[in-house]
């Protein structure tokens, strides 16, 4: 009786039934003492073909790429009466087990220790898959990302290309947001930071980027091997996770359209801060004191070139053509290439800024730069950068309508209308053209000018009466 109570108490304490407790007290279960089975309980479905046909194929497959599905398919084609798709799982297990014992060596990844404050990694990633639009227009762009390897703190900004200017601007903005500088920087062999060594047939850090890193206080810049993106795994993994976070945030936002690039970049940084960085705050607090201090000021993030303005009122910069004011023809100008814009200077003064072009052979012609000459030589219009001389689709439609009304002469009226837009307000001319196109009636330059030309405002005639000085005498007399 006492023994039964003891078993019940022991069972209750161990959280098991009395029956299980008795089995437990009586020793190990039979299944725990049996030797592993080394015999088959059913016939081998691949008997007679495994060693003779399958193993030789696996041995020739030095990369381990041959799939069990392919092997089974070949067997089915040879002996359809014996083999079928229901044997696929068995084939997969056999191939898996054979490769575990006899297959080719696999890539070994070595776990790394990353001391806090020691290393940051950076890279660009293409984000066209996010399908973001700016003011309704598709926005093709990259994201620059920098990751602190130890804490995984991440900073990102929008970039339009993998240029030197975008690289240095992104790096410095990230470090200033972080408030410190890591000792080591890891990146791939991007052309913005490296150049090809003709004799050694490799790539080396270019002097300009190396000098920028030295100024910032970065001791070591490590470049990963070509084609080995996993060596920069900290930022590669972050790219995937960042884009996943942004996709989810865009779905919740209900729209992928933004008013400006600045609004979109703010959305990216707020999403990263909310969905990622706030979860690594404790790690960042440990890492921040170990970072090096920032330099007194950042390095310039632009590149300077000094092209000469050609007689076509254009300059050529990095293989791309930009128009400039015609007054500068024949003069040498200073061009500052920033990450996303071009700054035109002459005599130390900023003349104009415009978006930086992307793509080989791209050109940007502002009709205001050339219209004064073009209106005197309208015959040049069909053979110049004609597509660049349509400020909007309305202007293009207007040109087509003018050509239909006066074949071979419509460009004369169009050039004059364009000159009118430059001298007055482009938006006003565009609105009038839209109304004329909607009406469907023929029109010409005179029609548009009559509707657009502002009338001179009349100066109102004011009559000022002669003042009554007696009022002042009364005021003074009353004071006395």
XYZ file of C-alpha atoms in Angstrom:
480
model
C 0.000 0.000 0.000
C 2.741 2.396 0.927
C 4.607 1.416 -2.229
C 1.568 2.327 -4.381
C 1.268 5.715 -2.697
C 4.951 6.297 -3.254
C 4.576 5.546 -6.996
C 1.593 7.902 -7.239
C 3.524 10.693 -5.530
C 6.561 10.166 -7.777
C 4.371 10.133 -10.868
C 2.635 13.353 -9.858
C 5.980 15.040 -9.221
C 7.321 13.972 -12.623
C 4.113 14.926 -14.443
C 3.395 11.404 -15.754
C 0.827 8.671 -15.226
C 1.311 5.868 -12.697
C 1.636 3.338 -15.524
C 4.381 5.383 -17.182
C 6.109 5.830 -13.830
C 6.158 2.069 -13.264
C 7.706 1.518 -16.713
C 10.236 4.212 -16.018
C 11.167 2.671 -12.665
C 11.464 -0.798 -14.164
C 14.284 0.282 -16.502
C 14.737 1.389 -20.156
C 12.061 0.605 -22.725
C 12.699 -2.277 -25.146
C 12.984 0.180 -28.089
C 15.845 1.902 -26.257
C 17.894 -1.268 -25.938
C 17.460 -2.571 -29.493
C 20.334 -2.349 -31.948
C 19.743 -0.235 -35.123
C 18.235 -2.246 -37.973
C 20.608 -3.076 -40.851
C 18.251 -5.097 -43.026
C 15.458 -4.140 -45.420
C 11.782 -4.611 -44.685
C 10.860 -4.329 -48.366
C 12.550 -4.867 -51.698
C 14.901 -2.144 -52.989
C 13.016 -0.451 -55.900
C 16.339 0.514 -57.519
C 18.019 -2.867 -57.222
C 20.098 -3.627 -60.279
C 20.247 0.030 -61.450
C 21.554 1.986 -58.478
C 25.165 0.775 -58.519
C 25.197 0.086 -62.252
C 23.657 3.331 -63.606
C 22.941 5.929 -60.910
C 26.219 5.897 -58.967
C 28.412 6.424 -62.088
C 26.304 9.453 -63.000
C 26.614 10.867 -59.489
C 30.368 10.331 -59.498
C 30.741 12.274 -62.768
C 28.683 15.159 -61.325
C 31.585 16.993 -59.650
C 29.476 20.065 -58.838
C 26.655 18.124 -57.200
C 24.038 19.673 -59.491
C 22.359 16.538 -60.876
C 18.836 16.252 -59.446
C 17.054 13.100 -58.288
C 14.091 14.121 -60.463
C 16.302 13.988 -63.567
C 17.686 10.571 -62.647
C 14.237 9.117 -62.054
C 12.958 10.592 -65.309
C 15.690 8.767 -67.223
C 14.831 5.473 -65.500
C 11.137 5.920 -66.338
C 11.979 6.544 -70.002
C 14.091 3.384 -70.111
C 11.767 1.077 -68.097
C 8.294 2.639 -67.733
C 6.831 -0.680 -66.594
C 9.128 -0.714 -63.532
C 9.658 2.897 -62.489
C 7.163 5.722 -61.804
C 6.898 9.192 -60.211
C 5.775 7.674 -56.931
C 9.391 6.631 -56.335
C 10.701 10.207 -56.389
C 10.955 10.611 -52.596
C 12.898 7.350 -52.352
C 15.281 8.479 -55.095
C 15.782 11.847 -53.394
C 16.666 10.173 -50.075
C 19.088 7.782 -51.772
C 20.841 10.608 -53.638
C 20.981 12.742 -50.477
C 22.511 9.934 -48.422
C 25.018 8.978 -51.162
C 26.243 12.574 -51.448
C 26.541 12.873 -47.673
C 29.091 10.029 -47.756
C 30.653 10.186 -51.212
C 29.635 13.490 -52.791
C 31.809 16.550 -53.647
C 33.044 18.910 -50.956
C 30.683 21.742 -50.036
C 31.555 25.358 -49.446
C 32.462 25.957 -45.797
C 31.377 29.244 -44.251
C 33.364 30.410 -41.256
C 31.562 32.150 -38.438
C 33.116 35.539 -37.835
C 33.308 37.581 -34.668
C 32.689 41.285 -35.144
C 33.863 43.507 -32.269
C 31.632 46.577 -31.680
C 32.771 49.738 -33.420
C 35.153 47.827 -35.661
C 33.505 47.499 -39.076
C 30.839 48.891 -41.399
C 29.780 47.561 -44.792
C 28.211 49.476 -47.670
C 26.751 48.851 -51.107
C 24.133 50.011 -53.616
C 21.015 47.991 -54.430
C 18.548 48.354 -57.310
C 15.035 49.216 -56.083
C 13.064 49.395 -59.335
C 11.105 46.344 -58.134
C 9.386 48.563 -55.549
C 7.571 50.294 -58.457
C 7.765 53.720 -56.801
C 6.558 56.747 -58.765
C 7.352 60.435 -58.260
C 4.452 62.736 -59.188
C 3.019 59.891 -61.222
C 6.216 59.142 -63.171
C 8.108 55.823 -62.748
C 11.175 56.360 -60.568
C 14.193 54.234 -61.501
C 16.622 54.386 -58.604
C 19.075 52.696 -56.265
C 19.413 52.734 -52.505
C 22.773 53.337 -50.851
C 22.984 51.372 -47.598
C 25.555 51.337 -44.812
C 25.400 48.735 -42.031
C 27.343 48.555 -38.782
C 28.319 44.902 -38.784
C 28.249 44.330 -35.005
C 24.948 46.026 -34.131
C 23.265 45.851 -37.590
C 22.351 49.573 -37.365
C 21.428 50.627 -40.908
C 21.225 53.907 -42.805
C 19.981 54.370 -46.381
C 19.463 57.130 -48.941
C 18.301 57.393 -52.542
C 20.922 57.265 -55.302
C 20.488 57.575 -59.055
C 23.762 55.873 -60.004
C 26.826 54.170 -58.524
C 28.996 57.247 -59.082
C 31.881 58.433 -56.918
C 29.801 61.422 -55.866
C 26.855 59.239 -54.776
C 29.228 56.918 -52.894
C 31.002 59.643 -50.909
C 27.794 61.583 -50.262
C 26.029 58.463 -48.985
C 28.996 57.426 -46.837
C 29.341 60.833 -45.202
C 25.623 61.300 -44.613
C 25.540 57.880 -42.942
C 28.528 58.628 -40.690
C 27.158 62.020 -39.658
C 23.784 60.401 -38.853
C 25.658 57.769 -36.808
C 27.843 60.311 -35.063
C 31.091 58.342 -35.386
C 33.459 56.448 -37.688
C 34.262 52.702 -37.671
C 37.878 51.570 -38.069
C 37.207 49.327 -41.080
C 35.011 49.627 -44.172
C 33.974 46.733 -46.441
C 32.690 47.153 -50.000
C 32.743 45.414 -53.368
C 34.886 46.355 -56.379
C 32.586 49.130 -57.601
C 34.183 51.432 -60.172
C 33.381 54.480 -58.036
C 35.956 53.333 -55.462
C 38.382 51.160 -57.425
C 40.249 51.113 -60.714
C 41.576 48.305 -62.856
C 45.236 47.351 -62.605
C 46.413 46.614 -66.151
C 49.610 44.794 -65.182
C 48.355 42.900 -62.128
C 44.969 42.214 -63.778
C 43.057 43.070 -60.654
C 41.459 46.077 -59.053
C 42.818 48.507 -56.493
C 41.344 51.330 -54.451
C 41.545 54.588 -56.417
C 43.483 57.426 -54.805
C 40.556 59.797 -54.578
C 38.353 57.455 -52.556
C 41.331 56.320 -50.470
C 42.081 59.955 -49.587
C 38.428 60.520 -48.636
C 38.525 57.508 -46.283
C 41.774 58.720 -44.731
C 40.223 62.141 -44.103
C 37.208 60.511 -42.444
C 39.437 58.443 -40.140
C 38.782 55.011 -41.691
C 41.958 52.931 -41.250
C 41.219 49.951 -43.493
C 39.096 49.545 -46.622
C 38.488 45.867 -47.415
C 37.312 44.862 -50.893
C 35.594 41.522 -51.384
C 36.619 39.129 -54.151
C 34.972 39.522 -57.544
C 31.782 37.472 -57.791
C 31.791 36.669 -54.045
C 28.926 38.829 -52.810
C 28.513 36.610 -49.726
C 31.807 38.066 -48.457
C 29.869 41.288 -47.954
C 27.013 39.373 -46.364
C 26.142 41.963 -43.714
C 24.939 44.478 -46.280
C 23.685 41.914 -48.840
C 21.312 40.426 -46.255
C 20.300 43.929 -45.218
C 19.393 44.798 -48.824
C 16.873 41.964 -48.978
C 15.376 42.765 -45.604
C 15.197 46.491 -46.271
C 13.317 45.972 -49.541
C 10.982 43.535 -47.806
C 10.245 46.143 -45.103
C 9.659 48.827 -47.742
C 7.302 46.600 -49.728
C 5.191 45.987 -46.628
C 5.220 49.666 -45.667
C 4.161 50.688 -49.196
C 1.235 48.262 -49.070
C 0.093 49.717 -45.739
C 0.553 53.244 -47.093
C -1.880 52.434 -49.893
C 0.099 54.260 -52.578
C 3.527 54.003 -54.194
C 3.432 57.581 -55.470
C 5.324 60.413 -53.751
C 5.294 64.155 -54.348
C 9.102 64.381 -54.566
C 12.285 62.356 -54.212
C 12.834 63.992 -50.828
C 9.442 62.751 -49.598
C 10.250 59.232 -50.753
C 13.696 59.238 -49.110
C 12.130 60.449 -45.866
C 9.678 57.531 -46.075
C 12.577 55.070 -46.562
C 14.526 56.382 -43.584
C 11.495 56.516 -41.294
C 10.582 52.937 -42.231
C 14.102 51.708 -41.498
C 14.216 53.566 -38.199
C 10.818 52.273 -37.069
C 10.984 48.706 -38.340
C 14.661 47.935 -37.780
C 16.915 50.408 -35.985
C 14.734 50.798 -32.917
C 15.144 47.038 -32.328
C 18.960 47.285 -32.178
C 19.140 50.302 -29.863
C 20.787 48.363 -27.039
C 23.516 47.021 -29.347
C 24.084 50.474 -30.823
C 24.509 51.975 -27.346
C 27.352 49.520 -26.756
C 28.916 50.219 -30.126
C 28.657 54.024 -30.300
C 31.291 54.831 -27.615
C 33.821 52.657 -29.497
C 33.504 54.577 -32.770
C 36.105 57.127 -33.780
C 35.144 60.828 -33.706
C 33.977 62.531 -36.886
C 36.364 64.904 -38.682
C 35.808 68.629 -38.343
C 34.167 68.837 -41.761
C 33.260 66.419 -44.577
C 35.149 66.170 -47.864
C 33.530 67.784 -50.940
C 31.098 65.389 -52.569
C 31.342 66.853 -56.063
C 33.757 66.522 -58.969
C 34.938 69.620 -60.819
C 35.373 69.825 -64.597
C 36.089 72.846 -66.812
C 34.636 72.296 -70.303
C 34.451 74.966 -72.990
C 31.007 75.994 -74.237
C 30.681 74.997 -77.869
C 29.036 77.069 -80.577
C 25.894 74.953 -80.240
C 25.494 76.455 -76.739
C 26.267 73.066 -75.200
C 28.920 71.463 -73.030
C 29.967 67.810 -72.944
C 30.488 66.295 -69.490
C 31.235 62.590 -68.941
C 29.924 61.769 -72.416
C 26.603 63.563 -71.825
C 25.470 66.822 -73.424
C 23.919 69.762 -71.534
C 22.762 73.064 -73.005
C 23.797 76.298 -71.276
C 22.907 79.972 -71.767
C 24.139 81.155 -75.169
C 26.000 84.105 -73.616
C 28.623 81.593 -72.467
C 29.510 80.345 -75.983
C 33.288 80.289 -76.373
C 33.921 80.609 -72.630
C 35.385 78.018 -70.303
C 32.995 77.259 -67.454
C 33.251 75.366 -64.180
C 30.979 72.373 -63.759
C 30.468 70.737 -60.367
C 29.107 67.224 -60.692
C 27.109 66.301 -57.609
C 25.453 62.937 -57.045
C 22.117 63.965 -58.576
C 22.623 67.412 -60.072
C 25.026 69.504 -62.125
C 26.050 72.968 -60.991
C 27.171 75.408 -63.711
C 29.494 78.244 -62.604
C 31.248 81.122 -64.318
C 33.511 83.662 -62.649
C 32.849 82.087 -59.272
C 29.080 82.599 -59.535
C 26.414 79.923 -59.900
C 24.749 80.363 -63.280
C 22.335 77.433 -63.196
C 21.749 73.984 -61.734
C 20.019 71.100 -63.520
C 19.484 67.350 -63.002
C 22.436 65.068 -63.706
C 21.884 62.812 -66.698
C 22.180 59.024 -66.597
C 22.957 56.706 -69.485
C 25.592 56.902 -72.175
C 24.977 59.517 -74.879
C 22.133 61.195 -72.961
C 21.476 64.883 -73.552
C 19.456 67.687 -71.976
C 18.534 70.716 -74.083
C 16.653 73.587 -72.440
C 14.768 75.440 -75.183
C 15.243 78.740 -73.316
C 18.996 78.524 -73.976
C 18.645 78.361 -77.768
C 15.236 79.802 -78.663
C 16.493 83.336 -79.374
C 18.669 82.022 -82.212
C 16.226 79.335 -83.283
C 13.407 81.833 -83.826
C 15.689 83.618 -86.314
C 16.680 80.293 -87.952
C 13.532 78.141 -87.717
C 14.764 75.908 -90.540
C 17.231 74.334 -88.095
C 14.408 72.941 -85.912
C 13.748 69.651 -87.770
C 17.435 68.663 -87.656
C 18.447 69.672 -84.125
C 17.537 68.084 -80.765
C 13.874 68.320 -81.754
C 12.494 65.926 -79.127
C 14.085 68.055 -76.404
C 12.189 71.122 -77.646
C 8.773 69.872 -76.562
C 8.333 71.050 -72.949
C 5.281 68.786 -72.600
C 2.966 66.519 -74.568
C 0.680 69.502 -75.244
C 3.484 71.263 -77.123
C 4.193 68.094 -79.120
C 0.521 67.802 -80.088
C 0.501 71.491 -81.024
C 3.482 70.967 -83.339
C 1.730 68.027 -85.047
C -1.428 70.125 -85.507
C 0.556 73.002 -87.014
C 2.321 70.625 -89.425
C -1.011 69.170 -90.537
C -2.388 72.656 -91.194
C 0.750 73.887 -93.006
C 2.853 70.927 -94.146
C 6.539 71.787 -94.223
C 5.916 75.184 -92.594
C 4.317 74.296 -89.279
C 7.694 74.308 -87.507
C 7.984 78.077 -88.164
C 4.832 78.811 -86.174
C 5.847 76.294 -83.520
C 9.260 77.895 -82.941
C 7.573 81.300 -82.566
C 5.106 79.833 -80.060
C 8.032 78.346 -78.142
C 9.697 81.769 -78.111
C 6.460 83.232 -76.793
C 6.501 80.653 -73.967
C 10.057 81.667 -73.058
C 9.238 85.376 -73.072
C 5.990 85.081 -71.079
C 4.860 82.071 -69.046
C 5.193 78.518 -70.343
C 2.216 77.364 -68.258
C -0.027 80.081 -69.758
C 0.947 79.173 -73.322
C 0.428 75.490 -72.564
C -3.071 76.160 -71.176
C -4.084 78.130 -74.286
C -2.687 75.443 -76.597
C -4.664 72.802 -74.705
C -7.899 74.771 -75.251
C -7.178 75.272 -78.961
C -6.413 71.562 -79.423
C -9.598 70.640 -77.581
C -11.632 72.926 -79.858
C -10.136 71.232 -82.928
C -10.059 74.440 -85.024
C -6.886 75.382 -86.990
C -4.599 77.918 -85.287
C -1.248 79.565 -85.821
C 1.266 81.687 -83.930
C -0.825 84.862 -84.276
C -3.839 83.121 -82.722
C -1.840 81.947 -79.725
C -0.111 85.299 -79.265
C -3.427 87.149 -79.265
C -4.714 84.889 -76.507
C -1.536 84.921 -74.433
C 0.075 88.329 -74.825
C -0.503 90.150 -71.535
C -2.040 93.626 -71.718
C -0.233 96.477 -70.063
C -1.906 97.495 -66.860
C -2.974 101.133 -66.584
C -1.546 103.220 -63.790
C -4.494 104.606 -61.796
C -4.798 108.401 -61.626
C -4.894 109.583 -58.024
C -6.103 113.030 -57.034
C -4.559 114.293 -53.837
C -6.245 117.350 -52.361
C -4.379 120.271 -50.865
C -3.924 119.807 -47.099
C -5.644 122.176 -44.677
C -2.900 123.526 -42.420
C -5.445 125.054 -40.088
C -5.975 121.622 -38.578
C -2.382 121.652 -37.290
C -2.845 125.135 -35.840
C -5.894 123.976 -33.937
C -4.024 120.913 -32.704
C -1.109 122.971 -31.437
C -3.386 125.590 -29.950
C -5.363 122.966 -28.072
C -2.158 121.506 -26.637
C -1.107 124.906 -25.352
